[in-house]
PDB file of C-alpha atoms in Angstrom:
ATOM      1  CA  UNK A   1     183.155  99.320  41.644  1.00 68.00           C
ATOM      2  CA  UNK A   2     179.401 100.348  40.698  1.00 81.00           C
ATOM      3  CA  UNK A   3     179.947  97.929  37.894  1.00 83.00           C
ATOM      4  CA  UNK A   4     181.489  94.801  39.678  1.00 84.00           C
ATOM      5  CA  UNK A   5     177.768  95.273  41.627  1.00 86.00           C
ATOM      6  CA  UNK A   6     175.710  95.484  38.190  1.00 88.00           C
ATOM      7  CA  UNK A   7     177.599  92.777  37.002  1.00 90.00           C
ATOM      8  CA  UNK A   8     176.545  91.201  39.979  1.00 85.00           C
ATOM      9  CA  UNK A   9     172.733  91.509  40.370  1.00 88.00           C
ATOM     10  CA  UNK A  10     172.274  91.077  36.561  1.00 91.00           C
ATOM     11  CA  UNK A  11     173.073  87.404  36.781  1.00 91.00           C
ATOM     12  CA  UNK A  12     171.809  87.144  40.530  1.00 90.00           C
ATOM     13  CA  UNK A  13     169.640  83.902  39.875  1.00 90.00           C
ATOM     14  CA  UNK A  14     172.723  82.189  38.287  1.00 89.00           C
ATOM     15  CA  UNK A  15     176.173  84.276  40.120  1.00 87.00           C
ATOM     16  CA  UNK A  16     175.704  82.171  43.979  1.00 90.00           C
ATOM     17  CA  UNK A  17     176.049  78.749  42.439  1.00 93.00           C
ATOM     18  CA  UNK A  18     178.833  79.966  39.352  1.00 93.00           C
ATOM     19  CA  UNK A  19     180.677  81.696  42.017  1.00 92.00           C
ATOM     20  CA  UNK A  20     180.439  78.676  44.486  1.00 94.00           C
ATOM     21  CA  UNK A  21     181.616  76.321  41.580  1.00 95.00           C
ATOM     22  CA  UNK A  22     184.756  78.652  40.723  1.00 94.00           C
ATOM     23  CA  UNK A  23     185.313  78.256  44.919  1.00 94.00           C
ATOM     24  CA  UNK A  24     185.016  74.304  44.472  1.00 94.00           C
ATOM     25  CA  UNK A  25     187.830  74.591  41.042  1.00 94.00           C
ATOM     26  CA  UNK A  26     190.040  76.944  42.774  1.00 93.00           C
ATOM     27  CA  UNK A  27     190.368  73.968  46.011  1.00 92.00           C
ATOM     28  CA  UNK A  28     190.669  71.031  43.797  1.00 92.00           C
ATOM     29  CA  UNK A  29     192.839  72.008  40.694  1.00 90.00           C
ATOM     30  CA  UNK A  30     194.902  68.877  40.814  1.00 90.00           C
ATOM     31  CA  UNK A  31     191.948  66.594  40.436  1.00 91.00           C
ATOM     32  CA  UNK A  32     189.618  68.670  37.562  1.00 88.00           C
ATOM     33  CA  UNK A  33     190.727  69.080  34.114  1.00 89.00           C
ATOM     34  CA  UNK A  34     192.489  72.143  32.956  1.00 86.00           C
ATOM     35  CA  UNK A  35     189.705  72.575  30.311  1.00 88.00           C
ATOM     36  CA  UNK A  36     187.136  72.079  32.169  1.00 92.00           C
ATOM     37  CA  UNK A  37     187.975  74.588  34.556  1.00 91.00           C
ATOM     38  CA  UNK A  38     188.726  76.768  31.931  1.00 91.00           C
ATOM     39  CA  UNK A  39     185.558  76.589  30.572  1.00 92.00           C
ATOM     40  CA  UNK A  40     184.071  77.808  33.799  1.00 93.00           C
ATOM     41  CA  UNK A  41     185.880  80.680  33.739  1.00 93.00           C
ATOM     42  CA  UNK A  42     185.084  81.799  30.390  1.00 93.00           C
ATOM     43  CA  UNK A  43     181.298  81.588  31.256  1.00 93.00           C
ATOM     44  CA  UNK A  44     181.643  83.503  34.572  1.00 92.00           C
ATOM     45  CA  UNK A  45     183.815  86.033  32.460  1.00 92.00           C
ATOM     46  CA  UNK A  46     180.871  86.275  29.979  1.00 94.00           C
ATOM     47  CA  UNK A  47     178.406  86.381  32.256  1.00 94.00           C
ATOM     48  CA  UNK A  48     179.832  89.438  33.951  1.00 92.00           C
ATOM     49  CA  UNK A  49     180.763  91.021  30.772  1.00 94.00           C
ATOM     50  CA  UNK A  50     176.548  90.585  29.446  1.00 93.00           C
ATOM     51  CA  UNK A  51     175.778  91.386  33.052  1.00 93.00           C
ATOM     52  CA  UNK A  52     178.259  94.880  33.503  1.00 93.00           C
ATOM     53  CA  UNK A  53     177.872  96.084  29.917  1.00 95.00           C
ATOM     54  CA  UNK A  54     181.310  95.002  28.624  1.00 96.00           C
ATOM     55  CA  UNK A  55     182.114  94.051  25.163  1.00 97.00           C
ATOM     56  CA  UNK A  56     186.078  93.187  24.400  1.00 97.00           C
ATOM     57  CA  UNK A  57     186.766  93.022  21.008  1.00 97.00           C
ATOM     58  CA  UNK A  58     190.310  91.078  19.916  1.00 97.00           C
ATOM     59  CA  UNK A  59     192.300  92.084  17.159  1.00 98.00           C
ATOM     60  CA  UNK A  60     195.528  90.149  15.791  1.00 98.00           C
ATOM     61  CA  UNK A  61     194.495  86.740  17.296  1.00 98.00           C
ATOM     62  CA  UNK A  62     196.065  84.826  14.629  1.00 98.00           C
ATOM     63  CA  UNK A  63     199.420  85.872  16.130  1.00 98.00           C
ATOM     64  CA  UNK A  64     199.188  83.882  19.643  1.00 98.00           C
ATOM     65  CA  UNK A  65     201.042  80.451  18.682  1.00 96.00           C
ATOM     66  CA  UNK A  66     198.411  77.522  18.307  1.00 94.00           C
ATOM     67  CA  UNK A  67     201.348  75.435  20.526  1.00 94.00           C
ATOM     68  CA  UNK A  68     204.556  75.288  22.900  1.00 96.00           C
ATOM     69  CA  UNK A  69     205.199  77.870  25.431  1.00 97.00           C
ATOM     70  CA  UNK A  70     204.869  81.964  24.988  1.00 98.00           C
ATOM     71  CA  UNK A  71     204.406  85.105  26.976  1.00 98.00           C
ATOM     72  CA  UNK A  72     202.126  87.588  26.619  1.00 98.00           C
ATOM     73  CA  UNK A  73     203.578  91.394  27.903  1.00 98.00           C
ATOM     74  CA  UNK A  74     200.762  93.191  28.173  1.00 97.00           C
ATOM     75  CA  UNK A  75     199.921  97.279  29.432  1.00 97.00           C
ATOM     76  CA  UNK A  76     198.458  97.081  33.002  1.00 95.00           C
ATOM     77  CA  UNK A  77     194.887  99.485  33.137  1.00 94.00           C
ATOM     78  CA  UNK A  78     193.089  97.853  35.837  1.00 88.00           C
ATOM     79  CA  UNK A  79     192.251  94.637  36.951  1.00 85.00           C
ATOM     80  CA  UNK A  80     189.861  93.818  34.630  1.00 92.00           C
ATOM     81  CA  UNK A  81     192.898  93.467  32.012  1.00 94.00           C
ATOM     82  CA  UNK A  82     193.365  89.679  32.610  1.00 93.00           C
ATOM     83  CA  UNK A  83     189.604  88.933  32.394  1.00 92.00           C
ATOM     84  CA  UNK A  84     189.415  90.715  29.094  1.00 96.00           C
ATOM     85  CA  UNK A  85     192.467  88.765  27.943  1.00 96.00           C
ATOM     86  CA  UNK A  86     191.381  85.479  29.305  1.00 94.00           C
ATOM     87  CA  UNK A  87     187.981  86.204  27.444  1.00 94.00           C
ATOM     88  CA  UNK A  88     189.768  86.573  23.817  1.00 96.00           C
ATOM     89  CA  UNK A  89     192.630  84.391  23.479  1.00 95.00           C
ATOM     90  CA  UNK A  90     192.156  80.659  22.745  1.00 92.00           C
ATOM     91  CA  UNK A  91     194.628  79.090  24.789  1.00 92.00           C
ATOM     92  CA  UNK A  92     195.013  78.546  28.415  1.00 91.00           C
ATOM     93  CA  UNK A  93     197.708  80.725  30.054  1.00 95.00           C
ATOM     94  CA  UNK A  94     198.883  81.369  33.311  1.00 95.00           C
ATOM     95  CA  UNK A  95     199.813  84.728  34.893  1.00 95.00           C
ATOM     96  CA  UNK A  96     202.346  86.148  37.492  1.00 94.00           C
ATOM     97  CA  UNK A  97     200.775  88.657  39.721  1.00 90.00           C
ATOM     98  CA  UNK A  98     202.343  91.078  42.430  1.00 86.00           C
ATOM     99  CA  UNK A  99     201.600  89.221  45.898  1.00 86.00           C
ATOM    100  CA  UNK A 100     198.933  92.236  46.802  1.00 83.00           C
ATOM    101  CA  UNK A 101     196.479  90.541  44.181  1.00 82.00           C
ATOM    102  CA  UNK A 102     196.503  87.371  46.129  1.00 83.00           C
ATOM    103  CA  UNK A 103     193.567  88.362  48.426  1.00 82.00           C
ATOM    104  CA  UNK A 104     191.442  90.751  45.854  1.00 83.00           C
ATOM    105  CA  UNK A 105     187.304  88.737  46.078  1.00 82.00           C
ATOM    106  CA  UNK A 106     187.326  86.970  42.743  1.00 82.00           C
ATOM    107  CA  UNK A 107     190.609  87.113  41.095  1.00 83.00           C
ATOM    108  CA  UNK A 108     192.337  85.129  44.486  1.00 88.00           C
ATOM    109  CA  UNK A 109     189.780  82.016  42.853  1.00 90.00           C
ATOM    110  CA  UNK A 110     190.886  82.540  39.069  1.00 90.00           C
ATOM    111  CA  UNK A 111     194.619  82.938  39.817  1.00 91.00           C
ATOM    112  CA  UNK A 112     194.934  79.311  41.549  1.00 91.00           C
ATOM    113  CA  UNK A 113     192.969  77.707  38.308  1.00 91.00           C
ATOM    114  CA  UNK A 114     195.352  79.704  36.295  1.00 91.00           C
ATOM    115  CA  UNK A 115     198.094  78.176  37.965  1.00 90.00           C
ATOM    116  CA  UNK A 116     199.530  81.709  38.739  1.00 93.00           C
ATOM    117  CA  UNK A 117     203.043  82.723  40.761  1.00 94.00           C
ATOM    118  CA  UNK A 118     202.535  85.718  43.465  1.00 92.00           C
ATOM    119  CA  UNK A 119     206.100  87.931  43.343  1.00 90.00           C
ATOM    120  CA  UNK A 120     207.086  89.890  45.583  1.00 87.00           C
ATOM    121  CA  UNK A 121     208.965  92.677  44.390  1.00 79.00           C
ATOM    122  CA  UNK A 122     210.691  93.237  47.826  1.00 81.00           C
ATOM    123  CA  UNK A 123     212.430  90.140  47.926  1.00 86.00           C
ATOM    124  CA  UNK A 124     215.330  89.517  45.603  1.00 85.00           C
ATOM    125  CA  UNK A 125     215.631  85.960  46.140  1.00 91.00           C
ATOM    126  CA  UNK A 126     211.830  85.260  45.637  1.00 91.00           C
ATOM    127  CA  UNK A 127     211.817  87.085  42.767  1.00 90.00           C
ATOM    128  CA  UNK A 128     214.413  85.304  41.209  1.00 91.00           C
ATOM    129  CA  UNK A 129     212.962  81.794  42.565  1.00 94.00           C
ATOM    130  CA  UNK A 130     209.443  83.198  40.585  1.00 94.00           C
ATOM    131  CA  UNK A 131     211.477  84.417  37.426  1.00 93.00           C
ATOM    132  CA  UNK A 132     213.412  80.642  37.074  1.00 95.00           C
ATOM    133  CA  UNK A 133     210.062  78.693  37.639  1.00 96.00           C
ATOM    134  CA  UNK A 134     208.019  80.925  35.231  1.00 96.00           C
ATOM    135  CA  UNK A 135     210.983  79.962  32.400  1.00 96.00           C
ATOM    136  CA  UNK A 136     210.678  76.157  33.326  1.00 97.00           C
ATOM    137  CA  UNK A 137     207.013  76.350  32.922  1.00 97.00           C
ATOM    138  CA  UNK A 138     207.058  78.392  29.601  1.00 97.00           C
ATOM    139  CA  UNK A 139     210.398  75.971  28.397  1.00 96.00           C
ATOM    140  CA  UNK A 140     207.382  73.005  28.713  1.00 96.00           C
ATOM    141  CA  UNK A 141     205.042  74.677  26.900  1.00 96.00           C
ATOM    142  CA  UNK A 142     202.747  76.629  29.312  1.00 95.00           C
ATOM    143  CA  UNK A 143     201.586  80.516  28.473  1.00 97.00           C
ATOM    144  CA  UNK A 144     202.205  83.065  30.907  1.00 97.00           C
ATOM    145  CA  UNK A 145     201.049  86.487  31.096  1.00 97.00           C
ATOM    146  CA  UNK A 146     203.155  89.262  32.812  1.00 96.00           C
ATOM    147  CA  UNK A 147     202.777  92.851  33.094  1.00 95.00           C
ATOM    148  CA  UNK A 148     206.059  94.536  32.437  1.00 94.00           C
ATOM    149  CA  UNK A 149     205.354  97.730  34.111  1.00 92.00           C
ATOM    150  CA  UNK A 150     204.836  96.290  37.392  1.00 83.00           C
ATOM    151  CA  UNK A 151     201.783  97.761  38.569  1.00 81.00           C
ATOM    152  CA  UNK A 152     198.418  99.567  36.681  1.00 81.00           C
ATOM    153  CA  UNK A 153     199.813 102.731  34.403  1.00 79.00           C
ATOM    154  CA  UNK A 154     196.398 104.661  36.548  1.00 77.00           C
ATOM    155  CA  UNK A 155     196.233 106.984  33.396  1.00 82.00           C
ATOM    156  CA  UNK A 156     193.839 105.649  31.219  1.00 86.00           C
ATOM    157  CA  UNK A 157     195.707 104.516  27.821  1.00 93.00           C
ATOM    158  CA  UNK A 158     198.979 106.184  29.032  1.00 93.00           C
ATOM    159  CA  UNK A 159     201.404 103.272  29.442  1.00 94.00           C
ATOM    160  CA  UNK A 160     203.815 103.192  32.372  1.00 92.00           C
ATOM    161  CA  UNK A 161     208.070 102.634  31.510  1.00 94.00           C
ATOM    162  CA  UNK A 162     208.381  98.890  31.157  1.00 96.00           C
ATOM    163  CA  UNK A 163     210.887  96.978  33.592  1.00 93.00           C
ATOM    164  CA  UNK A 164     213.443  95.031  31.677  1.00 94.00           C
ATOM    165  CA  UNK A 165     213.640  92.399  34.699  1.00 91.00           C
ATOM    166  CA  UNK A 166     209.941  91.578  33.587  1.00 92.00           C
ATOM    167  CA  UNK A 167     211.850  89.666  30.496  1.00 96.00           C
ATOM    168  CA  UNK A 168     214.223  87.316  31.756  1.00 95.00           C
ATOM    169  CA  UNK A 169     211.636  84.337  32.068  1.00 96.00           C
ATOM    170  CA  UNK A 170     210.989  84.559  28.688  1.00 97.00           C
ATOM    171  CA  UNK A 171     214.883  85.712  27.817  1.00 96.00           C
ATOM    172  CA  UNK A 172     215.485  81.921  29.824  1.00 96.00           C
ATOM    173  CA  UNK A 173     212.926  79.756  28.252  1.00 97.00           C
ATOM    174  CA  UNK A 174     213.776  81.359  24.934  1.00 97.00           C
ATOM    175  CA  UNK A 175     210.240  81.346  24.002  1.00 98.00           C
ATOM    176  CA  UNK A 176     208.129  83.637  21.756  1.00 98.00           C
ATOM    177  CA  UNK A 177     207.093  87.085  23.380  1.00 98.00           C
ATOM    178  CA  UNK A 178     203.491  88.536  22.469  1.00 98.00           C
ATOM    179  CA  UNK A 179     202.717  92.075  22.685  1.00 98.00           C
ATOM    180  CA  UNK A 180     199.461  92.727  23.720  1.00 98.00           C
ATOM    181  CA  UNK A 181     197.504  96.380  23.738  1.00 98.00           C
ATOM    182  CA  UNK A 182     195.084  97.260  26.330  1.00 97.00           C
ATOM    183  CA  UNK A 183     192.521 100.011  25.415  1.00 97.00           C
ATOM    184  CA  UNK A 184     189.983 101.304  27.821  1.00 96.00           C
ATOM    185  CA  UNK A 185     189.997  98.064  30.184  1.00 95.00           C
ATOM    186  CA  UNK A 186     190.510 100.675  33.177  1.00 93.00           C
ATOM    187  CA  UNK A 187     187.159 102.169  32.133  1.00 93.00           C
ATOM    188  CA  UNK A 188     185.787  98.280  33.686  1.00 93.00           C
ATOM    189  CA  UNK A 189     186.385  98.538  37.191  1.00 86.00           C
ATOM    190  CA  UNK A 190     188.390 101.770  37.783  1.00 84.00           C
ATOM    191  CA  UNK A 191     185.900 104.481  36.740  1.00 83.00           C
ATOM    192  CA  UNK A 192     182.360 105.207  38.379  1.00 84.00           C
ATOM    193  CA  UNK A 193     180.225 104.895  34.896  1.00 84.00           C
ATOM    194  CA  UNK A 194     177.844 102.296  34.081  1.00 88.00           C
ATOM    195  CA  UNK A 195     177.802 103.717  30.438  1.00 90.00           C
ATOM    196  CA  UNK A 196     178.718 100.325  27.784  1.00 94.00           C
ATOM    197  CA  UNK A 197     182.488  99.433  27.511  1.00 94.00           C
ATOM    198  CA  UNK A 198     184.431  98.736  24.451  1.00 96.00           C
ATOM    199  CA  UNK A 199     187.635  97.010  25.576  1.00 97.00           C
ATOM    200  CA  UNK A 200     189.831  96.538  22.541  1.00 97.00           C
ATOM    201  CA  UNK A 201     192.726  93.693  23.281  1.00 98.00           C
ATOM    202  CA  UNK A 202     195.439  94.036  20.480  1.00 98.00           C
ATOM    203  CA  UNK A 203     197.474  90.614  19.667  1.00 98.00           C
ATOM    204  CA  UNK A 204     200.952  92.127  18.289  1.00 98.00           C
ATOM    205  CA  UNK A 205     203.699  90.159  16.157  1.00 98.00           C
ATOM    206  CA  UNK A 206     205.556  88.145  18.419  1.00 97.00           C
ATOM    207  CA  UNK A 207     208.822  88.966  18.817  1.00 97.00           C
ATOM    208  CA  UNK A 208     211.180  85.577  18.500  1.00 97.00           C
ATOM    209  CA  UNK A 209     213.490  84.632  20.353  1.00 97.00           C
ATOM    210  CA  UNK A 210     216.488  84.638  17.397  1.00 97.00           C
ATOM    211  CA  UNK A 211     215.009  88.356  17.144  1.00 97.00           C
ATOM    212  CA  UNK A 212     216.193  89.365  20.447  1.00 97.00           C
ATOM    213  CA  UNK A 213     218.728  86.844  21.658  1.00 94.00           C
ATOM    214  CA  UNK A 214     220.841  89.223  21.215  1.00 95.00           C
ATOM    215  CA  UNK A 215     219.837  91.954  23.594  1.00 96.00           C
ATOM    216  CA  UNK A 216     219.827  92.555  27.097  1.00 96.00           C
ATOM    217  CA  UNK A 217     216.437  92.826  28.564  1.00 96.00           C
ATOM    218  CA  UNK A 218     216.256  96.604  28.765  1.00 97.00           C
ATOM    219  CA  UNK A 219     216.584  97.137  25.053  1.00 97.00           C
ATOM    220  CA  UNK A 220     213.867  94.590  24.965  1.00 98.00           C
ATOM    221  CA  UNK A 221     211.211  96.050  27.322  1.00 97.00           C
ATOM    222  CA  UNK A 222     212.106  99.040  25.314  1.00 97.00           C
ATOM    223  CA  UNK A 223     210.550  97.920  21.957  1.00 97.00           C
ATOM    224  CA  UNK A 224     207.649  95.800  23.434  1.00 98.00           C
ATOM    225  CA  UNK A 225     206.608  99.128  24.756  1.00 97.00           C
ATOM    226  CA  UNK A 226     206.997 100.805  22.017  1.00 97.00           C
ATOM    227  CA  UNK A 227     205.063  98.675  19.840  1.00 98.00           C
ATOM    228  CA  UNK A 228     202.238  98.458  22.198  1.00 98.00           C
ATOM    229  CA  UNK A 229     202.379 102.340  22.584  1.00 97.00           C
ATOM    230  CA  UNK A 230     202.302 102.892  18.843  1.00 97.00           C
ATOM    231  CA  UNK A 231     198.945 100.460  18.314  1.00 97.00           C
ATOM    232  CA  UNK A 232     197.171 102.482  21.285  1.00 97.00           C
ATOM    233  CA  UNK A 233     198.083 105.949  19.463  1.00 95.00           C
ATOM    234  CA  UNK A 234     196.582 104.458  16.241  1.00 93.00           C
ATOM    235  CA  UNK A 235     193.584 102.788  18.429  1.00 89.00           C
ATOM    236  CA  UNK A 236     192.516 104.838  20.694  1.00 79.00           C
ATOM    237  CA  UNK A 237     189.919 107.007  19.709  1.00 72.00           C
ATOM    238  CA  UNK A 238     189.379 108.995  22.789  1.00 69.00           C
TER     239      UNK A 238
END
C-alpha cells in the first residue's frame, strides 16, 4: 500500500482532476466512446506506473488476435495484475471479477468502463447467469479476462490449481483462449517496498477452439496452467 500512496503524491498536481475524470467515465459509459475512455485509462495506468516505480514489460504480444472475441486466463498475484495487463495489450477487453472487488477505491471506476461482470461464487444460478453472458459477449467479439484460479495465488510466482468452471464461457463462445504469465505483479501493491518493479506479462499461444473442443474443461484448465507455469519457471529470475 506504501506504493498506491507514492504513486499518488508523485502525480499530485495532475491525480485530483485524472481521478475525477475516470469518476465522470465510470457514470456515463453509455454516452462516451469506448476508446476514448480507454485512452484515459491507459494514461492514469501510466501515470501511476512513472509515479510508483513500475515498469511492465510484454512479451508474446503478437499472439492476442488483432479481431473477434478471445479470453485471456491469466495467474492472479495481486490486484495490480489487470492494470499491468490493461497497460500492454492493444485491444480493449473486459474482465469478470469476484463480487468483493466491486467496492476496492479505484478498480470499482475501471471495472464499469471495462464493462466488467461481478460473480459470485456462492450462488450457482448467478454464476451460471455470469458464465452464459460472458460467452454471448465473447461470441460478438468482445475480450474478456478471467482468472482461473479464483482468487490471488498470495505466493509470489507460485500459481494456485486452476478451476475448470473458469472455462466454460470460452468452451460456449468457442473462441480463442490466451494464456497469459504474471511475474512479480504482487511485488506492486502486495509487498511493503518502494524499490523499482519489473512486471513481466507473458502473451502465450492461444489455444483454439478445434484444439480443445474436445475436452472437458478440467483437462483444459489443466494445460493453461501448465503452460503458464512452465514460462514463469523459465522467467522468473528470483
Amino acid at each position: 500500500m506504501r506504493r498506491i500512496v507514492m504513486m499518488v503524491l508523485r502525480n499530485i498536481l495532475f491525480a485530483p482532476y485524472m481521478y475525477l475524470k475516470l469518476c465522470w467515465y465510470a457514470a456515463h459509459t453509455d454516452s462516451i466512446p469506448y476508446d476514448k475512455q480507454w485512452a484515459h485509462i491507459q494514461k492514469l495506468n501510466d501515470m501511476a506506473c512513472r509515479g510508483g516505480n513500475v515498469e511492465v514489460q510484454a512479451y508474446g504480444v503478437e499472439n492476442i488476435p488483432k479481431e473477434g472475441g478471445f479470453m485471456f486466463f491469466p495467474n492472479h498475484q495481486g490486484m495490480f495484475d489487470v492494470l499491468a495487463i490493461i497497460k500492454t495489450c492493444p485491444r480493449y477487453f473486459s474482465v469478470v471479477v469476484k463480487r468483493e472487488l466491486e467496492n476496492i477505491f479505484f478498480l470499482n471506476k475501471i471495472f464499469p468502463i471495462m464493462g466488467y461482470y461481478a460473480i459470485d461464487r456462492d450462488d450457482v444460478r448467478q454464476s451460471m447467469k455470469v458464465i452464459q453472458n460472458v460467452s454471448k459477449d465473447v461470441a460478438d467479439g468482445k475480450p474478456f479476462l478471467i482468472f482461473a484460479e479464483g482468487t490471488r495465488s498470495r505466493d509470489g510466482n507460485h500459481i494456485g490449481e486452476f478451476k475448470g468452471g473458469s472455462f466454460k464461457s470460452a468452451q460456449k463462445a468457442k473462441c480463442p483462449i490466451i494464456p497469459v504469465a504474471v511475474i512479480d505483479s504482487y511485488k506492486v501493491m502486495d509487498t511493503h517496498s518502494l524499490e523499482k518493479v519489473t512486471v513481466q506479462i507473458h502473451y502465450l499461444e492461444p489455444l483454439f477452439y478445434e484444439e480443445y473442443k474436445m475436452m472437458k474443461t478440467p483437462e483444459i484448465a489443466e494445460i493453461v496452467e501448465s503452460r503458464i507455469k512452465k514460462t514463469i519457471d523459465i522467467y522468473d529470475v528470483n
